[in-house]
CSV table of C-alpha atoms in Angstrom, one decimal:
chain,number,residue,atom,x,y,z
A,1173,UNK,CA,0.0,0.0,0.0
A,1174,UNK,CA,3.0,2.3,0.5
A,1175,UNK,CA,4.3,1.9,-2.8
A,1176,UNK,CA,0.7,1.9,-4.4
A,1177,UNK,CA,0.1,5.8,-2.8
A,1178,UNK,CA,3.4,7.4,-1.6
A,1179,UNK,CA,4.2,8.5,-5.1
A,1180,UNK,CA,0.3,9.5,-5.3
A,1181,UNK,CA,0.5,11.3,-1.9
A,1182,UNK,CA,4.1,13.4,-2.8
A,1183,UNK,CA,3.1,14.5,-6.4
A,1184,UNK,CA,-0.4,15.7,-4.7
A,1185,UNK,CA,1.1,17.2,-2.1
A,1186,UNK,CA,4.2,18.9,-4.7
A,1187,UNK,CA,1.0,20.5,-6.7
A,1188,UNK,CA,0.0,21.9,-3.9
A,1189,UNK,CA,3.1,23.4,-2.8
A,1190,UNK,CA,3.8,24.8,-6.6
A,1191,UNK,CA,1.0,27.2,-5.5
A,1192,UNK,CA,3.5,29.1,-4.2
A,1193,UNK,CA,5.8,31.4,-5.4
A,1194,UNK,CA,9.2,32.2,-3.4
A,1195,UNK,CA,8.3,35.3,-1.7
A,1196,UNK,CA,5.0,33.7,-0.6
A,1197,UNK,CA,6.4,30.7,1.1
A,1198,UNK,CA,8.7,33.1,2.7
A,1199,UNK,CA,5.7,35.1,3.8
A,1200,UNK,CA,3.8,31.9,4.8
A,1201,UNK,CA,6.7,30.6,7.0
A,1202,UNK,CA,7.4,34.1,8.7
A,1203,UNK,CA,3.6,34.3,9.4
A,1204,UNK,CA,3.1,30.9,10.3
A,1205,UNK,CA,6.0,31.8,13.3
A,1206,UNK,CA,5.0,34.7,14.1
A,1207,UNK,CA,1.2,33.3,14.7
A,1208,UNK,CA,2.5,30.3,16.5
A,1209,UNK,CA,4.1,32.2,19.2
A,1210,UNK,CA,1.1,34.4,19.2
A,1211,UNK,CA,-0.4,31.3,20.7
A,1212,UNK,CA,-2.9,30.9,17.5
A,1213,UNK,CA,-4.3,27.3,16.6
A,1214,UNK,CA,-6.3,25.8,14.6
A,1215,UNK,CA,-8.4,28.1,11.9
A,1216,UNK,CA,-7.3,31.1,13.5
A,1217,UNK,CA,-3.2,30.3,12.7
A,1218,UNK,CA,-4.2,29.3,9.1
A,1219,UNK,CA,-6.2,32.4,8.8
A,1220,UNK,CA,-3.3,34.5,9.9
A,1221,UNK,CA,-1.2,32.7,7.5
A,1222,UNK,CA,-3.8,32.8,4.7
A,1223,UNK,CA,-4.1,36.4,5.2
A,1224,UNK,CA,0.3,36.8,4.8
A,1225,UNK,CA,0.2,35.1,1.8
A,1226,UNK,CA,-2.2,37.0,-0.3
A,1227,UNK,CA,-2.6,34.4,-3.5
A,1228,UNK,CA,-3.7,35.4,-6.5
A,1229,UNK,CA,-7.6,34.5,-7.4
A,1230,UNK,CA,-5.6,32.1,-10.3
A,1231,UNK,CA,-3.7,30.8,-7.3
A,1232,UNK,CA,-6.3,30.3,-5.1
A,1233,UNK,CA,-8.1,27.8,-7.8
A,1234,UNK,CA,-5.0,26.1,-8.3
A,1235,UNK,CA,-4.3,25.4,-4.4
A,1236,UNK,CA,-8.2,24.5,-4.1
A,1237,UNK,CA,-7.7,22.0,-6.8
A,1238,UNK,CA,-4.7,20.4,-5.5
A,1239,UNK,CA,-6.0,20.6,-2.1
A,1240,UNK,CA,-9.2,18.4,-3.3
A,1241,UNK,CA,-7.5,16.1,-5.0
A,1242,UNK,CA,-4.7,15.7,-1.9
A,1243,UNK,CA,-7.6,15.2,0.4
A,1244,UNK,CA,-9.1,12.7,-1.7
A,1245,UNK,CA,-6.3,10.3,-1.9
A,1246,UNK,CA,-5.4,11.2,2.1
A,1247,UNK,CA,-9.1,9.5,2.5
A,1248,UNK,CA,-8.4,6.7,-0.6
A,1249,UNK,CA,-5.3,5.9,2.0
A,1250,UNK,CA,-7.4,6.0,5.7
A,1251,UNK,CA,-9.7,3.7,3.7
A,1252,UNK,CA,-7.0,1.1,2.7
A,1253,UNK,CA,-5.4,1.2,6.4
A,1254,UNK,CA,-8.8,0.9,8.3
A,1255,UNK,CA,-9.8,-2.3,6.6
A,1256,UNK,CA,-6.6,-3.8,8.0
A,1257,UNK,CA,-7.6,-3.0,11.5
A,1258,UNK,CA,-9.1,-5.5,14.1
A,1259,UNK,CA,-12.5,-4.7,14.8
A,1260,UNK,CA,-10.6,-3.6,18.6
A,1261,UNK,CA,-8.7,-1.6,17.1
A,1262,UNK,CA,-11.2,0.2,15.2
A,1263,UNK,CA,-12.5,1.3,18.0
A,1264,UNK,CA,-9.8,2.7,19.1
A,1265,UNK,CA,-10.1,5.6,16.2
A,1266,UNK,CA,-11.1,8.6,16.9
A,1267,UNK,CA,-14.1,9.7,14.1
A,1268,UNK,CA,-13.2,12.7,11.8
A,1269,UNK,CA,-14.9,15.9,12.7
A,1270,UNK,CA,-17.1,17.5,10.4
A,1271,UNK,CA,-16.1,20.9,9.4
């Protein structure tokens, strides 16, 4: 299963990243710092990092696109991995929340 979707998972996760150009990943670490030690979690640190980034409309589609697609295969691979679980250790996961 590793070999079927780590090559999957890394070219999804590289289109995502492409998004990006140099000054903006500079801007999105800096912020991402900066927020962190501001204490901010959660929606409210990727909103201040969202906000230091300022993409493009183009860009925004782009990083939506990659995003979905990303999160599709993320749930392609939780699939795969829970169906090799004991029944115990099902239980054991904790459900995704609903955004």
């Amino acid at each position: 299963m590793k070999t079927q979707y780590a090559t999957k998972l890394a070219d999804a996760q590289k289109k995502v990243d492409e998004v990006f150009t140099d000054e903006q990943r500079a801007a999105r670490q800096a912020a991402r710092k900066e927020a962190a030690a501001a204490g901010k979690k959660g929606k409210e640190l990727q909103a201040a990092i969202n906000a230091a980034v300022q993409l493009t409309d183009e860009q925004r589609q782009k990083r939506g696109d990659a995003e979905k697609e990303l999160k599709q295969l993320t749930k392609e691979v939780r699939k795969q991995v829970v169906a090799l679980l004991t029944d115990e250790q099902k239980l054991q996961i904790k459900p995704k929340k609903k955004a």
